[in-house]
């Protein structure tokens, strides 16, 4: 099967600091890949290169068949198919929950107001927050905000979802509700790349775990391989600290 995301020799530098040192990754349609590794290893930078939120310094990144490192590629078109969810929810505080979700489809003329509203309600139902449509984000708990952020990302009908530590800013009792929504999304066949410290989620939901350190992929494999039988001493060290 053709790769949904194909990364070849990806290099990313900030000035003289080389943060990604030649990464190669193929991600298939419907695959759920968890990216783990110590702080500063380049996980967020890698994720941000996948929709060119960071300028790519070298190598190629092909998403949905489009080479996003090619200047001819209309990056905004590609981005419409990639949803992204961050640690801090980044909801628009001056818009209600439903307005947050309707915004992009209307602004980008993907749908009219009526369609956008219908879709937004469906999504709110999917994340269990139908009753919060008309409240402002400040009235929501962290877990609810993150579920709205996921619904908002889904409003554009993306076929890839990128998550950067979506539960790291949450109180422990709210982590489960967000992971549950992500788990459902995975079961529905979404292609997902998830940076996470939730080893339980990685073990249970992902098809593959990639361990990064120092701008490299040190080791990757099925979750049971990485968690039960890691090969590299750096992977072993890291897992000893977090498990
Ligand atoms: P992780 O997400 O694994 O914690 P990051 O991708 O955020 O790691 O960061 C990797 C390295 O890149 C770190 O050394 C960080 O300081 C550096 N870095 C990230 N973003 C920038 C930036 N905008 N400018 C300069 N250095 C950056
Ligand atoms: Mg990060």
PDB file of C-alpha atoms and ligand atoms in Angstrom:
ATOM      1  CA  UNK A   1       0.000   0.000   0.000  1.00  0.00           C
ATOM      2  CA  UNK A   2       1.192   3.504  -0.797  1.00  0.00           C
ATOM      3  CA  UNK A   3       2.406   5.542   2.160  1.00  0.00           C
ATOM      4  CA  UNK A   4       0.195   8.286   3.490  1.00  0.00           C
ATOM      5  CA  UNK A   5       3.274  10.047   4.837  1.00  0.00           C
ATOM      6  CA  UNK A   6       6.727   9.438   3.437  1.00  0.00           C
ATOM      7  CA  UNK A   7       9.719  11.112   5.053  1.00  0.00           C
ATOM      8  CA  UNK A   8      13.147  10.769   3.482  1.00  0.00           C
ATOM      9  CA  UNK A   9      16.329  12.154   4.997  1.00  0.00           C
ATOM     10  CA  UNK A  10      14.482  14.901   6.844  1.00  0.00           C
ATOM     11  CA  UNK A  11      16.864  17.467   8.310  1.00  0.00           C
ATOM     12  CA  UNK A  12      15.791  20.473  10.329  1.00  0.00           C
ATOM     13  CA  UNK A  13      18.120  23.118  11.700  1.00  0.00           C
ATOM     14  CA  UNK A  14      17.459  26.220  13.722  1.00  0.00           C
ATOM     15  CA  UNK A  15      20.423  28.370  12.796  1.00  0.00           C
ATOM     16  CA  UNK A  16      23.469  26.255  13.580  1.00  0.00           C
ATOM     17  CA  UNK A  17      21.519  23.848  15.751  1.00  0.00           C
ATOM     18  CA  UNK A  18      20.646  20.693  13.838  1.00  0.00           C
ATOM     19  CA  UNK A  19      17.565  19.316  15.536  1.00  0.00           C
ATOM     20  CA  UNK A  20      16.486  16.582  13.101  1.00  0.00           C
ATOM     21  CA  UNK A  21      19.440  14.731  11.702  1.00  0.00           C
ATOM     22  CA  UNK A  22      18.090  12.746   8.798  1.00  0.00           C
ATOM     23  CA  UNK A  23      14.840  10.963   9.587  1.00  0.00           C
ATOM     24  CA  UNK A  24      13.231   8.295   7.438  1.00  0.00           C
ATOM     25  CA  UNK A  25       9.657   7.270   8.142  1.00  0.00           C
ATOM     26  CA  UNK A  26       6.872   5.675   6.134  1.00  0.00           C
ATOM     27  CA  UNK A  27       3.377   5.841   7.569  1.00  0.00           C
ATOM     28  CA  UNK A  28       0.583   3.867   5.947  1.00  0.00           C
ATOM     29  CA  UNK A  29      -3.039   4.895   5.654  1.00  0.00           C
ATOM     30  CA  UNK A  30      -4.906   4.112   8.865  1.00  0.00           C
ATOM     31  CA  UNK A  31      -1.746   3.582  10.833  1.00  0.00           C
ATOM     32  CA  UNK A  32      -1.453   4.950  14.373  1.00  0.00           C
ATOM     33  CA  UNK A  33       2.127   5.843  15.203  1.00  0.00           C
ATOM     34  CA  UNK A  34       3.208   6.993  18.652  1.00  0.00           C
ATOM     35  CA  UNK A  35       6.342   9.062  18.944  1.00  0.00           C
ATOM     36  CA  UNK A  36       8.115   8.845  22.280  1.00  0.00           C
ATOM     37  CA  UNK A  37      11.422  10.137  23.561  1.00  0.00           C
ATOM     38  CA  UNK A  38      13.060  12.527  25.992  1.00  0.00           C
ATOM     39  CA  UNK A  39      12.321  16.222  26.086  1.00  0.00           C
ATOM     40  CA  UNK A  40      14.286  18.074  23.399  1.00  0.00           C
ATOM     41  CA  UNK A  41      14.741  15.020  21.195  1.00  0.00           C
ATOM     42  CA  UNK A  42      12.903  16.673  18.292  1.00  0.00           C
ATOM     43  CA  UNK A  43       9.431  15.112  18.515  1.00  0.00           C
ATOM     44  CA  UNK A  44       7.487  18.364  18.173  1.00  0.00           C
ATOM     45  CA  UNK A  45       9.770  19.637  15.459  1.00  0.00           C
ATOM     46  CA  UNK A  46       9.271  16.424  13.500  1.00  0.00           C
ATOM     47  CA  UNK A  47       5.496  16.691  13.820  1.00  0.00           C
ATOM     48  CA  UNK A  48       5.551  20.332  12.757  1.00  0.00           C
ATOM     49  CA  UNK A  49       7.605  19.472   9.686  1.00  0.00           C
ATOM     50  CA  UNK A  50       4.824  17.126   8.526  1.00  0.00           C
ATOM     51  CA  UNK A  51       2.575  20.087   7.727  1.00  0.00           C
ATOM     52  CA  UNK A  52       5.429  22.511   7.164  1.00  0.00           C
ATOM     53  CA  UNK A  53       4.749  24.584  10.244  1.00  0.00           C
ATOM     54  CA  UNK A  54       8.550  24.524  10.317  1.00  0.00           C
ATOM     55  CA  UNK A  55      10.633  25.313   7.287  1.00  0.00           C
ATOM     56  CA  UNK A  56      12.303  22.076   6.248  1.00  0.00           C
ATOM     57  CA  UNK A  57      16.089  22.292   5.913  1.00  0.00           C
ATOM     58  CA  UNK A  58      16.736  19.117   3.922  1.00  0.00           C
ATOM     59  CA  UNK A  59      15.229  15.885   2.659  1.00  0.00           C
ATOM     60  CA  UNK A  60      11.721  15.309   1.416  1.00  0.00           C
ATOM     61  CA  UNK A  61       8.341  14.962   3.061  1.00  0.00           C
ATOM     62  CA  UNK A  62       5.518  13.570   0.958  1.00  0.00           C
ATOM     63  CA  UNK A  63       2.000  13.771   2.355  1.00  0.00           C
ATOM     64  CA  UNK A  64      -1.000  12.363   0.498  1.00  0.00           C
ATOM     65  CA  UNK A  65       1.213  12.162  -2.569  1.00  0.00           C
ATOM     66  CA  UNK A  66       2.199  15.844  -2.415  1.00  0.00           C
ATOM     67  CA  UNK A  67       5.835  16.724  -1.926  1.00  0.00           C
ATOM     68  CA  UNK A  68       5.500  19.496   0.653  1.00  0.00           C
ATOM     69  CA  UNK A  69       9.174  20.327   0.325  1.00  0.00           C
ATOM     70  CA  UNK A  70       8.502  21.326  -3.283  1.00  0.00           C
ATOM     71  CA  UNK A  71       7.877  25.055  -3.574  1.00  0.00           C
ATOM     72  CA  UNK A  72       5.246  24.425  -6.275  1.00  0.00           C
ATOM     73  CA  UNK A  73       3.040  22.532  -3.816  1.00  0.00           C
ATOM     74  CA  UNK A  74       0.084  24.475  -2.469  1.00  0.00           C
ATOM     75  CA  UNK A  75       0.766  23.833   1.215  1.00  0.00           C
ATOM     76  CA  UNK A  76      -2.593  25.239   2.308  1.00  0.00           C
ATOM     77  CA  UNK A  77      -4.394  22.617   0.243  1.00  0.00           C
ATOM     78  CA  UNK A  78      -2.333  19.870   1.864  1.00  0.00           C
ATOM     79  CA  UNK A  79      -2.890  21.326   5.339  1.00  0.00           C
ATOM     80  CA  UNK A  80      -6.654  21.160   4.867  1.00  0.00           C
ATOM     81  CA  UNK A  81      -6.268  17.395   5.061  1.00  0.00           C
ATOM     82  CA  UNK A  82      -4.124  17.432   8.191  1.00  0.00           C
ATOM     83  CA  UNK A  83      -5.668  18.148  11.561  1.00  0.00           C
ATOM     84  CA  UNK A  84      -3.402  19.150  14.409  1.00  0.00           C
ATOM     85  CA  UNK A  85      -4.010  19.123  18.136  1.00  0.00           C
ATOM     86  CA  UNK A  86      -1.571  20.739  20.557  1.00  0.00           C
ATOM     87  CA  UNK A  87      -0.841  20.450  24.233  1.00  0.00           C
ATOM     88  CA  UNK A  88      -2.467  23.849  24.826  1.00  0.00           C
ATOM     89  CA  UNK A  89      -5.822  23.761  23.185  1.00  0.00           C
ATOM     90  CA  UNK A  90      -5.590  27.110  21.382  1.00  0.00           C
ATOM     91  CA  UNK A  91      -9.350  27.580  21.224  1.00  0.00           C
ATOM     92  CA  UNK A  92     -10.546  31.048  20.280  1.00  0.00           C
ATOM     93  CA  UNK A  93     -11.707  32.502  23.618  1.00  0.00           C
ATOM     94  CA  UNK A  94     -14.082  35.008  22.033  1.00  0.00           C
ATOM     95  CA  UNK A  95     -16.013  32.318  20.147  1.00  0.00           C
ATOM     96  CA  UNK A  96     -18.429  29.750  21.534  1.00  0.00           C
ATOM     97  CA  UNK A  97     -17.632  26.065  21.285  1.00  0.00           C
ATOM     98  CA  UNK A  98     -19.726  25.588  18.161  1.00  0.00           C
ATOM     99  CA  UNK A  99     -18.327  28.753  16.559  1.00  0.00           C
ATOM    100  CA  UNK A 100     -14.804  27.464  17.186  1.00  0.00           C
ATOM    101  CA  UNK A 101     -15.668  24.280  15.319  1.00  0.00           C
ATOM    102  CA  UNK A 102     -17.506  26.006  12.458  1.00  0.00           C
ATOM    103  CA  UNK A 103     -14.862  28.641  11.835  1.00  0.00           C
ATOM    104  CA  UNK A 104     -12.396  26.932   9.507  1.00  0.00           C
ATOM    105  CA  UNK A 105     -14.919  25.195   7.215  1.00  0.00           C
ATOM    106  CA  UNK A 106     -16.742  28.502   6.689  1.00  0.00           C
ATOM    107  CA  UNK A 107     -13.624  30.681   6.351  1.00  0.00           C
ATOM    108  CA  UNK A 108     -12.085  28.285   3.869  1.00  0.00           C
ATOM    109  CA  UNK A 109     -15.403  27.959   2.059  1.00  0.00           C
ATOM    110  CA  UNK A 110     -15.609  24.230   2.598  1.00  0.00           C
ATOM    111  CA  UNK A 111     -19.234  24.510   3.584  1.00  0.00           C
ATOM    112  CA  UNK A 112     -21.996  27.038   4.158  1.00  0.00           C
ATOM    113  CA  UNK A 113     -23.123  27.998   7.637  1.00  0.00           C
ATOM    114  CA  UNK A 114     -25.947  25.468   7.753  1.00  0.00           C
ATOM    115  CA  UNK A 115     -23.728  22.529   6.747  1.00  0.00           C
ATOM    116  CA  UNK A 116     -20.941  23.663   9.066  1.00  0.00           C
ATOM    117  CA  UNK A 117     -23.355  23.809  11.990  1.00  0.00           C
ATOM    118  CA  UNK A 118     -24.774  20.368  11.289  1.00  0.00           C
ATOM    119  CA  UNK A 119     -21.303  18.906  11.045  1.00  0.00           C
ATOM    120  CA  UNK A 120     -20.179  20.706  14.211  1.00  0.00           C
ATOM    121  CA  UNK A 121     -23.068  19.185  16.168  1.00  0.00           C
ATOM    122  CA  UNK A 122     -22.200  15.735  14.866  1.00  0.00           C
ATOM    123  CA  UNK A 123     -18.631  16.234  15.994  1.00  0.00           C
ATOM    124  CA  UNK A 124     -19.666  17.513  19.408  1.00  0.00           C
ATOM    125  CA  UNK A 125     -21.781  14.413  19.790  1.00  0.00           C
ATOM    126  CA  UNK A 126     -18.807  12.294  18.801  1.00  0.00           C
ATOM    127  CA  UNK A 127     -16.650  13.848  21.536  1.00  0.00           C
ATOM    128  CA  UNK A 128     -19.512  13.780  24.059  1.00  0.00           C
ATOM    129  CA  UNK A 129     -20.085  17.524  24.347  1.00  0.00           C
ATOM    130  CA  UNK A 130     -23.377  18.242  22.562  1.00  0.00           C
ATOM    131  CA  UNK A 131     -24.612  20.166  25.562  1.00  0.00           C
ATOM    132  CA  UNK A 132     -21.667  22.598  25.419  1.00  0.00           C
ATOM    133  CA  UNK A 133     -22.288  24.021  21.934  1.00  0.00           C
ATOM    134  CA  UNK A 134     -23.122  27.530  23.081  1.00  0.00           C
ATOM    135  CA  UNK A 135     -20.724  28.017  25.971  1.00  0.00           C
ATOM    136  CA  UNK A 136     -17.402  29.845  25.799  1.00  0.00           C
ATOM    137  CA  UNK A 137     -14.147  27.919  26.243  1.00  0.00           C
ATOM    138  CA  UNK A 138     -13.401  29.513  29.629  1.00  0.00           C
ATOM    139  CA  UNK A 139     -16.390  27.599  31.027  1.00  0.00           C
ATOM    140  CA  UNK A 140     -14.882  24.244  30.077  1.00  0.00           C
ATOM    141  CA  UNK A 141     -12.513  21.946  31.920  1.00  0.00           C
ATOM    142  CA  UNK A 142      -9.163  21.141  30.322  1.00  0.00           C
ATOM    143  CA  UNK A 143     -10.392  17.764  29.140  1.00  0.00           C
ATOM    144  CA  UNK A 144     -13.472  19.325  27.578  1.00  0.00           C
ATOM    145  CA  UNK A 145     -11.368  22.005  25.862  1.00  0.00           C
ATOM    146  CA  UNK A 146      -9.137  19.376  24.365  1.00  0.00           C
ATOM    147  CA  UNK A 147     -12.125  17.401  23.116  1.00  0.00           C
ATOM    148  CA  UNK A 148     -13.428  20.572  21.461  1.00  0.00           C
ATOM    149  CA  UNK A 149      -9.988  21.115  19.922  1.00  0.00           C
ATOM    150  CA  UNK A 150     -10.161  17.607  18.469  1.00  0.00           C
ATOM    151  CA  UNK A 151     -13.673  18.252  17.129  1.00  0.00           C
ATOM    152  CA  UNK A 152     -12.452  21.494  15.601  1.00  0.00           C
ATOM    153  CA  UNK A 153      -9.577  19.727  13.866  1.00  0.00           C
ATOM    154  CA  UNK A 154     -12.011  17.112  12.532  1.00  0.00           C
ATOM    155  CA  UNK A 155     -14.344  19.744  11.099  1.00  0.00           C
ATOM    156  CA  UNK A 156     -12.214  20.007   7.961  1.00  0.00           C
ATOM    157  CA  UNK A 157     -12.553  16.252   7.354  1.00  0.00           C
ATOM    158  CA  UNK A 158      -8.818  15.637   7.572  1.00  0.00           C
ATOM    159  CA  UNK A 159      -7.446  12.254   6.679  1.00  0.00           C
ATOM    160  CA  UNK A 160      -4.398  12.652   8.896  1.00  0.00           C
ATOM    161  CA  UNK A 161      -4.374  13.805  12.521  1.00  0.00           C
ATOM    162  CA  UNK A 162      -1.245  14.985  14.318  1.00  0.00           C
ATOM    163  CA  UNK A 163      -1.269  15.182  18.114  1.00  0.00           C
ATOM    164  CA  UNK A 164       1.482  16.859  20.122  1.00  0.00           C
ATOM    165  CA  UNK A 165       1.217  15.765  23.757  1.00  0.00           C
ATOM    166  CA  UNK A 166      -2.551  16.272  23.793  1.00  0.00           C
ATOM    167  CA  UNK A 167      -2.920  15.205  27.414  1.00  0.00           C
ATOM    168  CA  UNK A 168       0.227  16.678  28.967  1.00  0.00           C
ATOM    169  CA  UNK A 169      -1.449  19.858  30.184  1.00  0.00           C
ATOM    170  CA  UNK A 170      -4.418  18.054  31.706  1.00  0.00           C
ATOM    171  CA  UNK A 171      -5.182  17.165  35.283  1.00  0.00           C
ATOM    172  CA  UNK A 172      -4.816  13.395  35.637  1.00  0.00           C
ATOM    173  CA  UNK A 173      -8.539  12.769  36.008  1.00  0.00           C
ATOM    174  CA  UNK A 174      -9.167  14.300  32.560  1.00  0.00           C
ATOM    175  CA  UNK A 175      -6.597  12.369  30.596  1.00  0.00           C
ATOM    176  CA  UNK A 176      -8.833   9.340  30.093  1.00  0.00           C
ATOM    177  CA  UNK A 177     -11.693  11.173  28.391  1.00  0.00           C
ATOM    178  CA  UNK A 178      -9.337  12.644  25.785  1.00  0.00           C
ATOM    179  CA  UNK A 179      -7.544   9.357  25.156  1.00  0.00           C
ATOM    180  CA  UNK A 180     -10.935   7.692  24.742  1.00  0.00           C
ATOM    181  CA  UNK A 181     -11.845  10.098  21.913  1.00  0.00           C
ATOM    182  CA  UNK A 182      -8.468   9.445  20.277  1.00  0.00           C
ATOM    183  CA  UNK A 183      -8.917   5.725  20.650  1.00  0.00           C
ATOM    184  CA  UNK A 184     -12.278   5.938  18.873  1.00  0.00           C
ATOM    185  CA  UNK A 185     -10.697   7.966  16.095  1.00  0.00           C
ATOM    186  CA  UNK A 186      -8.023   5.316  15.672  1.00  0.00           C
ATOM    187  CA  UNK A 187     -10.668   2.585  15.571  1.00  0.00           C
ATOM    188  CA  UNK A 188     -12.460   4.539  12.831  1.00  0.00           C
ATOM    189  CA  UNK A 189      -9.342   4.235  10.686  1.00  0.00           C
ATOM    190  CA  UNK A 190      -7.798   7.692  11.003  1.00  0.00           C
ATOM    191  CA  UNK A 191      -4.089   7.947  10.172  1.00  0.00           C
ATOM    192  CA  UNK A 192      -2.562   9.361  13.353  1.00  0.00           C
ATOM    193  CA  UNK A 193       0.846  10.496  14.535  1.00  0.00           C
ATOM    194  CA  UNK A 194       0.819  11.036  18.279  1.00  0.00           C
ATOM    195  CA  UNK A 195       3.592  12.465  20.435  1.00  0.00           C
ATOM    196  CA  UNK A 196       2.755  11.225  23.888  1.00  0.00           C
ATOM    197  CA  UNK A 197       3.983  10.275  27.322  1.00  0.00           C
ATOM    198  CA  UNK A 198       0.955   8.034  27.773  1.00  0.00           C
ATOM    199  CA  UNK A 199       2.680   4.697  27.452  1.00  0.00           C
ATOM    200  CA  UNK A 200      -0.586   2.877  28.136  1.00  0.00           C
ATOM    201  CA  UNK A 201      -2.168   4.522  25.109  1.00  0.00           C
ATOM    202  CA  UNK A 202       0.890   3.806  22.961  1.00  0.00           C
ATOM    203  CA  UNK A 203       0.843   0.182  24.003  1.00  0.00           C
ATOM    204  CA  UNK A 204      -2.860  -0.336  23.574  1.00  0.00           C
ATOM    205  CA  UNK A 205      -3.791   1.800  20.566  1.00  0.00           C
ATOM    206  CA  UNK A 206      -0.768   2.328  18.343  1.00  0.00           C
ATOM    207  CA  UNK A 207       0.392   0.075  15.531  1.00  0.00           C
ATOM    208  CA  UNK A 208       3.935   1.309  15.873  1.00  0.00           C
ATOM    209  CA  UNK A 209       6.069   3.095  18.420  1.00  0.00           C
ATOM    210  CA  UNK A 210       8.991   5.252  17.359  1.00  0.00           C
ATOM    211  CA  UNK A 211      11.586   6.137  19.965  1.00  0.00           C
ATOM    212  CA  UNK A 212      13.503   9.323  19.146  1.00  0.00           C
ATOM    213  CA  UNK A 213      16.573  10.710  20.827  1.00  0.00           C
ATOM    214  CA  UNK A 214      18.891  13.513  19.745  1.00  0.00           C
ATOM    215  CA  UNK A 215      17.161  14.120  16.424  1.00  0.00           C
ATOM    216  CA  UNK A 216      17.285  10.496  15.301  1.00  0.00           C
ATOM    217  CA  UNK A 217      14.970   7.547  15.292  1.00  0.00           C
ATOM    218  CA  UNK A 218      16.829   5.263  17.649  1.00  0.00           C
ATOM    219  CA  UNK A 219      14.394   2.381  17.538  1.00  0.00           C
ATOM    220  CA  UNK A 220      10.947   1.575  16.238  1.00  0.00           C
ATOM    221  CA  UNK A 221       8.636  -1.373  16.250  1.00  0.00           C
ATOM    222  CA  UNK A 222       5.326  -2.792  17.318  1.00  0.00           C
ATOM    223  CA  UNK A 223       4.375  -1.602  20.807  1.00  0.00           C
ATOM    224  CA  UNK A 224       4.909  -5.042  22.305  1.00  0.00           C
ATOM    225  CA  UNK A 225       8.412  -5.153  20.814  1.00  0.00           C
ATOM    226  CA  UNK A 226       9.385  -1.705  22.079  1.00  0.00           C
ATOM    227  CA  UNK A 227       7.851  -2.067  25.531  1.00  0.00           C
ATOM    228  CA  UNK A 228       8.585  -5.725  26.223  1.00  0.00           C
ATOM    229  CA  UNK A 229      11.834  -6.182  24.428  1.00  0.00           C
ATOM    230  CA  UNK A 230      13.621  -2.902  23.606  1.00  0.00           C
ATOM    231  CA  UNK A 231      16.967  -3.415  21.910  1.00  0.00           C
ATOM    232  CA  UNK A 232      18.783  -0.123  22.185  1.00  0.00           C
ATOM    233  CA  UNK A 233      20.304   0.933  25.519  1.00  0.00           C
ATOM    234  CA  UNK A 234      18.883   4.449  25.120  1.00  0.00           C
ATOM    235  CA  UNK A 235      15.380   3.066  24.639  1.00  0.00           C
ATOM    236  CA  UNK A 236      15.850   0.876  27.707  1.00  0.00           C
ATOM    237  CA  UNK A 237      17.058   3.853  29.778  1.00  0.00           C
ATOM    238  CA  UNK A 238      14.146   6.007  28.676  1.00  0.00           C
ATOM    239  CA  UNK A 239      11.539   3.343  29.357  1.00  0.00           C
ATOM    240  CA  UNK A 240      13.039   2.640  32.763  1.00  0.00           C
ATOM    241  CA  UNK A 241      12.476   6.289  33.626  1.00  0.00           C
ATOM    242  CA  UNK A 242       8.912   6.614  32.366  1.00  0.00           C
ATOM    243  CA  UNK A 243       7.341   3.214  33.044  1.00  0.00           C
TER     244      UNK A 243
HETATM  245  P1  LIG B   1      10.644  17.652  21.904  1.00  0.00           P
HETATM  246  O1  LIG B   1       9.293  17.959  21.324  1.00  0.00           O
HETATM  247  O2  LIG B   1      11.088  16.258  21.661  1.00  0.00           O
HETATM  248  O3  LIG B   1      10.732  18.018  23.335  1.00  0.00           O
HETATM  249  P2  LIG B   1      11.504  19.832  20.206  1.00  0.00           P
HETATM  250  O4  LIG B   1      11.219  19.395  18.825  1.00  0.00           O
HETATM  251  O5  LIG B   1      10.551  20.781  20.830  1.00  0.00           O
HETATM  252  O6  LIG B   1      11.719  18.557  21.141  1.00  0.00           O
HETATM  253  O7  LIG B   1      12.930  20.500  20.269  1.00  0.00           O
HETATM  254  C1  LIG B   1      14.083  19.892  19.778  1.00  0.00           C
HETATM  255  C2  LIG B   1      15.233  20.854  19.875  1.00  0.00           C
HETATM  256  O8  LIG B   1      15.002  21.947  19.008  1.00  0.00           O
HETATM  257  C3  LIG B   1      15.436  21.448  21.260  1.00  0.00           C
HETATM  258  O9  LIG B   1      16.822  21.555  21.479  1.00  0.00           O
HETATM  259  C4  LIG B   1      14.799  22.809  21.148  1.00  0.00           C
HETATM  260  O10 LIG B   1      15.387  23.717  22.016  1.00  0.00           O
HETATM  261  C5  LIG B   1      15.087  23.167  19.700  1.00  0.00           C
HETATM  262  N1  LIG B   1      14.069  24.081  19.123  1.00  0.00           N
HETATM  263  C6  LIG B   1      12.769  23.807  18.941  1.00  0.00           C
HETATM  264  N2  LIG B   1      12.124  24.828  18.358  1.00  0.00           N
HETATM  265  C7  LIG B   1      13.061  25.798  18.187  1.00  0.00           C
HETATM  266  C8  LIG B   1      13.026  27.118  17.637  1.00  0.00           C
HETATM  267  N3  LIG B   1      11.898  27.644  17.140  1.00  0.00           N
HETATM  268  N4  LIG B   1      14.190  27.816  17.616  1.00  0.00           N
HETATM  269  C9  LIG B   1      15.328  27.274  18.093  1.00  0.00           C
HETATM  270  N5  LIG B   1      15.436  26.053  18.614  1.00  0.00           N
HETATM  271  C10 LIG B   1      14.316  25.313  18.672  1.00  0.00           C
HETATM  272 MG1  LIG B   2       7.559  18.639  22.222  1.00  0.00          MG
END
